[in-house]
Tab-separated table of C-alpha atoms in Angstrom:
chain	number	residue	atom	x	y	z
R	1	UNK	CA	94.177	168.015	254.553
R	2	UNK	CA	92.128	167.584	257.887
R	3	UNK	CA	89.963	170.497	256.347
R	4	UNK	CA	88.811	168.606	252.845
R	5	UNK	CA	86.298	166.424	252.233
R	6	UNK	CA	86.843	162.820	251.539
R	7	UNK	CA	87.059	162.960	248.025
R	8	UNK	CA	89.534	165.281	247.998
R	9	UNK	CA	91.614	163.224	250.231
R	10	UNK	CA	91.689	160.462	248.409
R	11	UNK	CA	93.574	162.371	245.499
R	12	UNK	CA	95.928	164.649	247.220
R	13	UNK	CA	95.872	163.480	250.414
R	14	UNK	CA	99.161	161.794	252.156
R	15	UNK	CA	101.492	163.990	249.988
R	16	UNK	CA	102.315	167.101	249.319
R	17	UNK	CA	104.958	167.790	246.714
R	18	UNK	CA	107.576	170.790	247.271
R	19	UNK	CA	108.575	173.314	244.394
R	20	UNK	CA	110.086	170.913	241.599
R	21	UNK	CA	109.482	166.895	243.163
R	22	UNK	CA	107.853	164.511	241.922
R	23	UNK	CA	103.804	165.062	241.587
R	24	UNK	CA	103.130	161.334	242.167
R	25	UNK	CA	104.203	159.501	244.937
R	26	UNK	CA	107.827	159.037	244.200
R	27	UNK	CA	108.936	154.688	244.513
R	28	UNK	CA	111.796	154.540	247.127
R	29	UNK	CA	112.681	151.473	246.001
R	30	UNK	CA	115.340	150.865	248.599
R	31	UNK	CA	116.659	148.296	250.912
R	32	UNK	CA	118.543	150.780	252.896
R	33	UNK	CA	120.134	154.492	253.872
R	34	UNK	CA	122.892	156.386	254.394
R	35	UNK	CA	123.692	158.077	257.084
R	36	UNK	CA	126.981	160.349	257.955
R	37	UNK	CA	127.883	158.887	261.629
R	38	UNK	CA	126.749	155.934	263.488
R	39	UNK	CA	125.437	158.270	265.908
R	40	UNK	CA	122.613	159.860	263.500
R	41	UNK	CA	121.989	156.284	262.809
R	42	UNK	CA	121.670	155.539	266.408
R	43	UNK	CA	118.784	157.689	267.251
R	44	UNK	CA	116.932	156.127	264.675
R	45	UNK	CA	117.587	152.890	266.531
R	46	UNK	CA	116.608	154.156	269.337
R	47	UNK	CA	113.608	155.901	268.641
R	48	UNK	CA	115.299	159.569	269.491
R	49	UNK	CA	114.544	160.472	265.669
R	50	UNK	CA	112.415	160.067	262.597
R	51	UNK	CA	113.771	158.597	259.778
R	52	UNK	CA	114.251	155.542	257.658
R	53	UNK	CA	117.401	152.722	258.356
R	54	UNK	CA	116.025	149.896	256.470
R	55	UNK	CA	112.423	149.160	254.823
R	56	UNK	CA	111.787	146.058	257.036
R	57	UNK	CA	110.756	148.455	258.930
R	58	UNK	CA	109.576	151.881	257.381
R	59	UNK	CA	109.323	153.258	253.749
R	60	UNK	CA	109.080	156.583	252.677
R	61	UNK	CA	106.805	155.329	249.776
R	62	UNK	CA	104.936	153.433	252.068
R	63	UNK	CA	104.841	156.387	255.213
R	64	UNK	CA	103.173	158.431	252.030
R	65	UNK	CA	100.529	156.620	251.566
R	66	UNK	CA	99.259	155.244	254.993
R	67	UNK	CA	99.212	159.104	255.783
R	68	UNK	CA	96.965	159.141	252.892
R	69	UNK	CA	95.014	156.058	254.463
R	70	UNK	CA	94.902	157.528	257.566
R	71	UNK	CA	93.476	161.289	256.846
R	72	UNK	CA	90.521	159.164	255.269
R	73	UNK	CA	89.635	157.485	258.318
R	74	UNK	CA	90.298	160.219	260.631
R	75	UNK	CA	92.884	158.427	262.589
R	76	UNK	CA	96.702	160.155	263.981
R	77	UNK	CA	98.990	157.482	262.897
R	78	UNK	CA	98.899	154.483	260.491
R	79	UNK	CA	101.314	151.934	259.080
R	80	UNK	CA	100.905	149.432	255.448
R	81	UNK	CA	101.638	145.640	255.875
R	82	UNK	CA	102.098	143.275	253.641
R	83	UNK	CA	98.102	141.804	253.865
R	84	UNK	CA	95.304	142.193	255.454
R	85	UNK	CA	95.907	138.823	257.427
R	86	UNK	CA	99.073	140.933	258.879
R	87	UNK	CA	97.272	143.872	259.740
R	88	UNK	CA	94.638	141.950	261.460
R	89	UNK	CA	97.287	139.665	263.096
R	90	UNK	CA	99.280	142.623	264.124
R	91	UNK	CA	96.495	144.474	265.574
R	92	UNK	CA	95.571	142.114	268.158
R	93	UNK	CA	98.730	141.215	268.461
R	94	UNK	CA	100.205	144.315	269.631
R	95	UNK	CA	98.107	144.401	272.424
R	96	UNK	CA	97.343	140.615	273.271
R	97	UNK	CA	99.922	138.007	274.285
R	98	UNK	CA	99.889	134.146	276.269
R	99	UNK	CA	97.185	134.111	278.710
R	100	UNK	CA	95.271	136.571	277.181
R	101	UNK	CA	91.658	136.721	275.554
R	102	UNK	CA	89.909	138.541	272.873
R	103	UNK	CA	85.793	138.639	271.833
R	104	UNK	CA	85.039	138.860	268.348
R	105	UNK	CA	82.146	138.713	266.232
R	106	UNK	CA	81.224	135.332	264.959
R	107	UNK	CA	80.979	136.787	261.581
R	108	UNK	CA	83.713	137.652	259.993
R	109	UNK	CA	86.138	136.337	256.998
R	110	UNK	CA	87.216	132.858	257.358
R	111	UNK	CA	90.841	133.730	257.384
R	112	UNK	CA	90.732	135.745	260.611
R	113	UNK	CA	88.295	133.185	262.082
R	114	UNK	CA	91.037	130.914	261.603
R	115	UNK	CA	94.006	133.498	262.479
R	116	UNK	CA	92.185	134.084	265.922
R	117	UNK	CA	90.729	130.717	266.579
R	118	UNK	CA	93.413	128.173	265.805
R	119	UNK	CA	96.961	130.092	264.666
R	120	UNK	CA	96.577	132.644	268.170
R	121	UNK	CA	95.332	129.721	270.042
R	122	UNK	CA	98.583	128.127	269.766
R	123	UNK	CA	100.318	131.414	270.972
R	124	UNK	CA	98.077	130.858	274.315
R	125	UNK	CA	95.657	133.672	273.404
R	126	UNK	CA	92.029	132.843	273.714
R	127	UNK	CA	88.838	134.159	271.659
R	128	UNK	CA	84.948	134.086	272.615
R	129	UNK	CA	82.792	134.522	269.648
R	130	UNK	CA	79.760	136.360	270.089
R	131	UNK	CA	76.974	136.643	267.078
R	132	UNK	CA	76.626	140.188	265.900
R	133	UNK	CA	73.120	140.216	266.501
R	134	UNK	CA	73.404	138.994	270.638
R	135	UNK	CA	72.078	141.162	272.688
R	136	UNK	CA	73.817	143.150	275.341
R	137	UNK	CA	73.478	141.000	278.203
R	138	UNK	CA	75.208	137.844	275.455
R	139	UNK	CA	78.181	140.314	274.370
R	140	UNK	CA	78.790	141.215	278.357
R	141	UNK	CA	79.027	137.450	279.257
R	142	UNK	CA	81.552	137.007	276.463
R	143	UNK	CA	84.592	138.953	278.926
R	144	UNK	CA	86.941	138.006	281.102
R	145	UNK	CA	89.505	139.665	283.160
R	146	UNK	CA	92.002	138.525	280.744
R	147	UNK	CA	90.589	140.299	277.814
R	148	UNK	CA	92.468	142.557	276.003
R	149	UNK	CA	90.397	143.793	272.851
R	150	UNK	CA	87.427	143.264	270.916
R	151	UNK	CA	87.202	142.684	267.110
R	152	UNK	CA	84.882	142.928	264.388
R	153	UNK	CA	84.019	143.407	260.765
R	154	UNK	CA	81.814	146.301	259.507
R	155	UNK	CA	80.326	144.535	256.536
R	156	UNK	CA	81.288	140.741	257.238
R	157	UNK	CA	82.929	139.204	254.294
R	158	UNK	CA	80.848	137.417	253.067
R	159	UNK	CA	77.997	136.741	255.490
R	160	UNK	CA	77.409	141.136	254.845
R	161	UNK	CA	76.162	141.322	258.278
R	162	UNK	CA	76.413	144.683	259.416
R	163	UNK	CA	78.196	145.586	262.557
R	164	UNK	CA	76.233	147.603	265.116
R	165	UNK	CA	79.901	149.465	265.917
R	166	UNK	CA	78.053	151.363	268.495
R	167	UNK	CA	77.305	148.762	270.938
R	168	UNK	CA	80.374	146.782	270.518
R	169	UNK	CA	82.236	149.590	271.382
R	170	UNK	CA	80.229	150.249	274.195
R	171	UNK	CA	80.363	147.160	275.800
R	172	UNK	CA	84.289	147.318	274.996
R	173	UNK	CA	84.868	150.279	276.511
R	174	UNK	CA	83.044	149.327	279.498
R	175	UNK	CA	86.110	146.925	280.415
R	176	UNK	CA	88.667	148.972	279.415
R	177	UNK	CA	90.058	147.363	276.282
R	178	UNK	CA	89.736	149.018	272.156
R	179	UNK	CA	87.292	147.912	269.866
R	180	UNK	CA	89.506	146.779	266.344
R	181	UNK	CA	87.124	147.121	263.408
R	182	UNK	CA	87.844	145.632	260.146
R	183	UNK	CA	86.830	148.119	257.702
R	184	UNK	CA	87.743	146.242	254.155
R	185	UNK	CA	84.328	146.044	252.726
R	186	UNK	CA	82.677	149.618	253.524
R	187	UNK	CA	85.696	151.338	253.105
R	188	UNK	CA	86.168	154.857	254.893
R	189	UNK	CA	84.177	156.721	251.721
R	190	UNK	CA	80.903	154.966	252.886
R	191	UNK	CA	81.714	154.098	256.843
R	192	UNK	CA	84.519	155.494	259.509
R	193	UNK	CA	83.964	153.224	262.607
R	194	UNK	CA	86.089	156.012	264.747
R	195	UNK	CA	82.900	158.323	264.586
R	196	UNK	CA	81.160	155.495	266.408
R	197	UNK	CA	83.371	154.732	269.179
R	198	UNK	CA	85.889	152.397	267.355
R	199	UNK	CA	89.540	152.540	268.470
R	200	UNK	CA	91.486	150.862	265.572
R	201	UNK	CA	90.402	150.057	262.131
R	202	UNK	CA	92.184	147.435	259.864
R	203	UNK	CA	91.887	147.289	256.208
R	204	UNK	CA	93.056	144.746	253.310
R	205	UNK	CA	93.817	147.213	250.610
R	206	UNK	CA	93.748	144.221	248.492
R	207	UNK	CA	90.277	145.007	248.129
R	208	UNK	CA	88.563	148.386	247.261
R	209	UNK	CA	91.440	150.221	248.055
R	210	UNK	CA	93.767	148.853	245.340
R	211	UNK	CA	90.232	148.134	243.421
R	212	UNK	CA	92.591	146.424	240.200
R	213	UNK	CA	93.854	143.246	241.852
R	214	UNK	CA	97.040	144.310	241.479
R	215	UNK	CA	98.609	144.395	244.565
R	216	UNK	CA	97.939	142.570	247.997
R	217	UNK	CA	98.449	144.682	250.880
R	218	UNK	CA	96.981	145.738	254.319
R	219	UNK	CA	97.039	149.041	256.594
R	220	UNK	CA	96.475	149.689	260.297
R	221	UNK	CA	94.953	152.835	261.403
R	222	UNK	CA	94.659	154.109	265.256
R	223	UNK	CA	92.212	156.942	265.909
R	224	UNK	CA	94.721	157.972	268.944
R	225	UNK	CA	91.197	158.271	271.025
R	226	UNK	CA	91.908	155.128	273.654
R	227	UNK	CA	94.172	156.374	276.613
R	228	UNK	CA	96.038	152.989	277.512
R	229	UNK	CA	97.717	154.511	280.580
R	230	UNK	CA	94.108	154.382	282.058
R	231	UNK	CA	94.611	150.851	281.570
R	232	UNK	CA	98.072	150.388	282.256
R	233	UNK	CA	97.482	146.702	284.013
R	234	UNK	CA	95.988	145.276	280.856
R	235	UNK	CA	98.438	146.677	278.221
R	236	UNK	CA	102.370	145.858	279.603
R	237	UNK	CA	103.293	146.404	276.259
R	238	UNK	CA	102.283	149.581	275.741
R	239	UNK	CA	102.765	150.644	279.514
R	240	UNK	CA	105.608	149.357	280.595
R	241	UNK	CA	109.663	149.717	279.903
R	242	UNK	CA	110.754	148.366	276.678
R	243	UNK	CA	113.905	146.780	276.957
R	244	UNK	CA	114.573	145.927	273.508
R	245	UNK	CA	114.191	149.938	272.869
R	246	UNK	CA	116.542	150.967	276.010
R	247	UNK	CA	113.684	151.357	278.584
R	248	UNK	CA	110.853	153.221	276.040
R	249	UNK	CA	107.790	153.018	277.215
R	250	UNK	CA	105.734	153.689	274.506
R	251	UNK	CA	102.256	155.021	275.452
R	252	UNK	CA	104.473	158.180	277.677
R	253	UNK	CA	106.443	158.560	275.244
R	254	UNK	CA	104.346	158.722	271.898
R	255	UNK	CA	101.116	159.596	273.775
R	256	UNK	CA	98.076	157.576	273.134
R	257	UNK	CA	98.125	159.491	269.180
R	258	UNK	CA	101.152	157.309	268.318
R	259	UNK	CA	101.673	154.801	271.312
R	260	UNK	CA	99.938	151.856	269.202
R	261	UNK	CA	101.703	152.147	265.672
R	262	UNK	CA	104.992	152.973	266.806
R	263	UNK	CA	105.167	150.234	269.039
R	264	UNK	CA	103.539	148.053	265.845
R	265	UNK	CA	106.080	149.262	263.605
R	266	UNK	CA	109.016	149.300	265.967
R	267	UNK	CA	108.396	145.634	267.478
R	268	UNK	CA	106.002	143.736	265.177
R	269	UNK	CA	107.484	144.905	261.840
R	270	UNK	CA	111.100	144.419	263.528
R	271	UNK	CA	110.512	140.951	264.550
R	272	UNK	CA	107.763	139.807	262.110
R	273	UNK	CA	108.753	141.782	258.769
R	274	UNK	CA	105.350	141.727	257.310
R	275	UNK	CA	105.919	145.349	255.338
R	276	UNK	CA	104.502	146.092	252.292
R	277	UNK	CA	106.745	146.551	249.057
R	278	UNK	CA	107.389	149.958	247.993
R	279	UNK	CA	105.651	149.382	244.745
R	280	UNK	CA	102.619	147.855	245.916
R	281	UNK	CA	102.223	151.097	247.838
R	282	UNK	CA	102.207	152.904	244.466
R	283	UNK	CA	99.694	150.606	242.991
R	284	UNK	CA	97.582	151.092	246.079
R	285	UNK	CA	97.831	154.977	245.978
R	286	UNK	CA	97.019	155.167	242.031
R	287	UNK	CA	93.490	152.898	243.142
R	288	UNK	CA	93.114	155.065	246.268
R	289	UNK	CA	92.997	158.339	244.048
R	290	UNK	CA	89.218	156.962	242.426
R	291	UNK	CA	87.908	154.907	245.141
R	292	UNK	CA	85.235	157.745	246.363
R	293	UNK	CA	84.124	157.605	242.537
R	294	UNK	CA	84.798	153.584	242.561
R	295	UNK	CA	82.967	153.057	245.473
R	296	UNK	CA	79.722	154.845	244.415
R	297	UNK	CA	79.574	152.691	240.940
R	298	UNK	CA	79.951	149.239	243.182
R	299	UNK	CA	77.062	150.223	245.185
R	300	UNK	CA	75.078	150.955	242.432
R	301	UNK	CA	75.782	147.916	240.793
R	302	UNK	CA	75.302	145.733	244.047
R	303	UNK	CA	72.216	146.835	244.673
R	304	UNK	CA	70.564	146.558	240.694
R	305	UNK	CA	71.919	142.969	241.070
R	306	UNK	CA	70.525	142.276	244.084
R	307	UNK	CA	67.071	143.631	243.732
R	308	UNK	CA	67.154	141.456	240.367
R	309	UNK	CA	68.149	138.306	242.419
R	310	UNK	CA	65.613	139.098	245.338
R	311	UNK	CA	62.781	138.299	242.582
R	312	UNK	CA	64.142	135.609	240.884
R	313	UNK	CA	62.265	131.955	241.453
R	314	UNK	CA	65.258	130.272	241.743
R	315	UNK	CA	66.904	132.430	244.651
R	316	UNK	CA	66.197	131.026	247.968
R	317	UNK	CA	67.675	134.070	249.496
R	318	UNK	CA	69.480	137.210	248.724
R	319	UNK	CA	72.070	139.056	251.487
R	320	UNK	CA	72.261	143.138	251.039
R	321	UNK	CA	71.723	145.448	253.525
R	322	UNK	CA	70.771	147.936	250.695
R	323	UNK	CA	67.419	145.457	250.365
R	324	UNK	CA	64.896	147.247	252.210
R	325	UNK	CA	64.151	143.425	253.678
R	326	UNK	CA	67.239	142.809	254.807
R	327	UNK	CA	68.436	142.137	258.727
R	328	UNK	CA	70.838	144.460	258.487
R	329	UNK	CA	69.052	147.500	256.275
R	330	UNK	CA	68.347	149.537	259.714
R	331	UNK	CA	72.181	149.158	260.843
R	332	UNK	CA	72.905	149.980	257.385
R	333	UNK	CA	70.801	153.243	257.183
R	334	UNK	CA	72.617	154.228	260.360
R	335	UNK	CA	76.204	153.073	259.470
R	336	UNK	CA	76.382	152.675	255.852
R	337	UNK	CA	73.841	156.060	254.566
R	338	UNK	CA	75.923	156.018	251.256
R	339	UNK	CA	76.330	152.732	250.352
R	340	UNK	CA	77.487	149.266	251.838
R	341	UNK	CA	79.460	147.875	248.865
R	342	UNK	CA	79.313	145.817	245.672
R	343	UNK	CA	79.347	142.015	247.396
R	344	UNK	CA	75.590	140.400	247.261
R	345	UNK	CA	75.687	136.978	249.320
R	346	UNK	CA	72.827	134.857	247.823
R	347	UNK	CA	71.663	130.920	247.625
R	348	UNK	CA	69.849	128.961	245.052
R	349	UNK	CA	67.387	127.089	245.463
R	350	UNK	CA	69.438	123.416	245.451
R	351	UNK	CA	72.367	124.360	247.388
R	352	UNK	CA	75.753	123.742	246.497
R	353	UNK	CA	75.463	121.864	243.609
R	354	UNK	CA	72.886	124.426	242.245
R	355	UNK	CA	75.631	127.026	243.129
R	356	UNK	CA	78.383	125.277	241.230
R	357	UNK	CA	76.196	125.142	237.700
R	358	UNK	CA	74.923	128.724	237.936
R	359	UNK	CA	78.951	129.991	238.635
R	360	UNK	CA	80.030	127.340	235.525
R	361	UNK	CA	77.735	128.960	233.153
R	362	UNK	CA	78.722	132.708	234.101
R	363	UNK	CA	80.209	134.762	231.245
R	364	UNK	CA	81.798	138.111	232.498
R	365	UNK	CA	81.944	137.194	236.127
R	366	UNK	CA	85.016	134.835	236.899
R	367	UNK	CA	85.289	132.242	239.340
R	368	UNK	CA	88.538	134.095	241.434
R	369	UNK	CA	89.509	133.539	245.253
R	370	UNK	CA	89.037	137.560	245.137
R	371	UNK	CA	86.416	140.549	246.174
R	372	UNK	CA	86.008	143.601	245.433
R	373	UNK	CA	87.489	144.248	242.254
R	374	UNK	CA	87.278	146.219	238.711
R	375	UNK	CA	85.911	143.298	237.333
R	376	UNK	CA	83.038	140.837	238.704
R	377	UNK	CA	83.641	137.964	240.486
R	378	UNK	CA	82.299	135.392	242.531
R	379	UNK	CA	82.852	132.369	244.982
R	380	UNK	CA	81.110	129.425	246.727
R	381	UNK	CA	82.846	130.272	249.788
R	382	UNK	CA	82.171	126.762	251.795
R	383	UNK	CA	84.574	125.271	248.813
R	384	UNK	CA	87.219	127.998	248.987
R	385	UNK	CA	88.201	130.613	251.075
R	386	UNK	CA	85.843	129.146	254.365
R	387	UNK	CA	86.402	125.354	253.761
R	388	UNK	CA	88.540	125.321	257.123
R	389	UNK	CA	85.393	125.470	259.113
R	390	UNK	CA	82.846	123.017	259.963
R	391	UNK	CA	79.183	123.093	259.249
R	392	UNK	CA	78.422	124.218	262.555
R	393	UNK	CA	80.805	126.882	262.366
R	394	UNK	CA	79.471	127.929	258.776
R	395	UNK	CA	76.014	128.538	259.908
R	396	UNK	CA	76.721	130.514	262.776
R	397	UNK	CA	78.855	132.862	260.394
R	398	UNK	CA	75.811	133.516	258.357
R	399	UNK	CA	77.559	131.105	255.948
R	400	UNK	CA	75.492	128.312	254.561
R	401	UNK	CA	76.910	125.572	251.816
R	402	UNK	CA	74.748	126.517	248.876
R	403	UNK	CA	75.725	130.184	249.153
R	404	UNK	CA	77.388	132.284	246.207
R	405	UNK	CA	79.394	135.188	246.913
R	406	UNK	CA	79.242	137.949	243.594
R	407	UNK	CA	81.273	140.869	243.912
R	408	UNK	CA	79.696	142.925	241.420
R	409	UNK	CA	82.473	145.336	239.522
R	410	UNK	CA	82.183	148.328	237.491
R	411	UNK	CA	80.974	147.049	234.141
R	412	UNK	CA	77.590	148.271	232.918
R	413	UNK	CA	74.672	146.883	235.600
R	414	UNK	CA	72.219	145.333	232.591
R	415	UNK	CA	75.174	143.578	231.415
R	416	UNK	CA	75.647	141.646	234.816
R	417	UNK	CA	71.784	141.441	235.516
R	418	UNK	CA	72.096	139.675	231.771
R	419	UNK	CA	75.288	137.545	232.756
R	420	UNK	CA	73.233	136.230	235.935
R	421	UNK	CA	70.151	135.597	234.150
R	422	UNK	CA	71.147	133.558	231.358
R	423	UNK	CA	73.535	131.631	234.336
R	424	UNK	CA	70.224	130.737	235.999
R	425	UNK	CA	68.844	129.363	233.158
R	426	UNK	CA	70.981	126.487	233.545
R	427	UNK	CA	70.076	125.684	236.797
R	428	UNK	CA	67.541	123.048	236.874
């Protein structure tokens, strides 16, 4: 499908059906299968085949659709997990281990703030956050010898700040290690990091992808661009004899295209078991089939919403890089020339307690611990999904207390500019 445009992808891409199977996806849903002789079995085991043994592992169901995930980034190989969290956590950690260091952006979901800052601390593996906005001579101070990759979101959730890809992958690059992009919010219709120098984009298909709430999930995607044998010192894992696979060494034998998700699949998904379930793979496909004609009804909506916000008296502040004002509209222009997304980050005048009347009083938007849906919602996330961090920590993500996050959704734009208007009213 290399030859077909995105939206075309998105449909058909991932899986072709032969003369009389199944024109949708088929569900494997399967534990495990048969094989003749051990032997046949064996290669699978040992990495001498392709094939599926048991679904801890691989899926056909699953294989079908992170094919499809992976045409619309542009990447060679790519695997589902169970969440986002796991494909973040798996990223890094199938290149970083004890003793090790990563640099990330400052701004970036609070889940993976904590993931990376406390949960990988206690595996010995060390971060340096950096703002997004520090300049180069700030990022290059950030490295160490010891550092093994560099991480980052392309639209922050839910700060929005807008990754300059470009010079993080620069700087990256510079010391030999991949730049791991988070790609949730933009999604591949409106950015692919790879054409900007990124080396491995994450997703939570939670999110656009699956675009229903219907199914949590994540995917991993390698653009099979970073040669880790030029960097065989910093990446054992990849470079070195695998004794758990008799000897492999994974970046000679799967070449940098497939080095990085087989050894993901084959180790992390082996020892860790975070795979996705067959039929959340289906639920993800049947969202991934509209999300080019999804994604451009989001943006719309995102930015009527917030260019009614940006004028309201009670607004302190509005957060889209589609706002010809905002911080991040230049990056955006560059980045995002299609569209950023449906999330508008904004704060009322009167902070949190302003925040929590004008959500109260909403009518078609829900309160939900959820983004990027069908359906509008919001969050106050400094009460919810970000409460693990401190103040301090909260305004150097972009974050502050007062701030609502609205994921606008597909319903009809005057409906929601209604919704927020009358929601306002309330707020004294």
């Amino acid at each position: 499908m290399s030859d077909y445009r995105i939206e075309t992808k998105c449909v058909q891409g991932g899986y072709t059906p032969g003369n009389g199977e199944p024109r949708q996806i088929p569900i494997v849903q399967s534990t495990t299968f048969k094989y003749a002789t051990s032997e046949d079995m064996g290669k699978l085991f040992d990495l001498e085949a392709s094939g599926y043994f048991y679904t801890r592992l691989q899926n056909p169901t699953n294989d079908y659709v992170a094919a499809k995930i992976c045409e619309l980034e542009g990447g060679t190989a790519a695997m589902l997990t169970s969440s986002g969290q796991a494909a973040n956590f798996f990223a890094l950690f199938n290149i970083c281990s004890c003793g090790d260091h990563i640099v990330s952006s400052s701004s970036i979901y609070g889940g993976t703030f904590n993931l990376i800052s406390v949960t990988m601390a206690k595996m010995g593996i060390e971060v340096t956050f950096v703002s997004p906005d520090c300049t180069d001579e700030e990022l290059e101070a950030a490295f160490r010898p010891t550092t093994r990759a560099v991480f980052g979101e392309t639209i922050a959730n839910p700060a929005l700040t807008v990754l300059d890809i470009e010079k993080f992958a620069r700087a990256a690059h510079a010391h030999g290690v991949p730049l791991i992009v988070d790609n949730t919010f933009a999604t591949p219709v409106n950015c692919r990091p790879f054409e900007w120098g990124a080396d491995i984009v994450t997703h939570s298909t939670t999110k656009y992808m699956d675009g229903h709430g219907a199914a949590v999930g994540g995917a991993i995607v390698d653009s099979g661009k970073f040669d880790w044998m030029a960097h065989a010192d910093k990446f054992p894992g990849l470079c070195t004899p695998d004794d758990s696979y008799h000897g492999i060494t994974y970046a000679e034998k799967f070449g940098k295209e497939g080095a990085f998700i087989t050894k993901c699949t084959a180790q992390l998904m082996r020892d860790f078991g975070a795979i996705q379930s067959p039929q959340n793979a289906f639920y993800l496909n049947l969202g991934l089939e509209s999300l080019h004609v999804r994604m451009a009804r989001h943006c719309e909506n995102g930015q009527a919403v917030a260019e009614f916000l940006a004028g309201h008296p009670k607004v302190a502040s509005v957060i889209y890089c589609g706002l010809p004002g905002d911080k991040y509209h230049a990056l955006a222009e560059k980045y995002l020339p299609h569209g950023s997304c449906g999330v508008v980050s904004f704060e009322l005048k009167g902070g949190r307690e302003a925040a929590s009347t004008f959500m109260k009083h909403l009518k078609l938007a829900a309160i939900e611990t959820h983004v990027a849906d069908a359906r509008t919602c919001c969050l106050n996330p400094a009460s919810s999904t970000h409460r693990q961090m401190t103040d301090e920590q909260l305004a150097a993500a972009g974050i502050p207390a007062g701030l609502v996050r609205m994921s606008c959704g597909l319903e009809n734009k005057q409906d929601l500019i209604d919704d927020i208007a009358q929601a306002l009213e309330q707020v004294k």
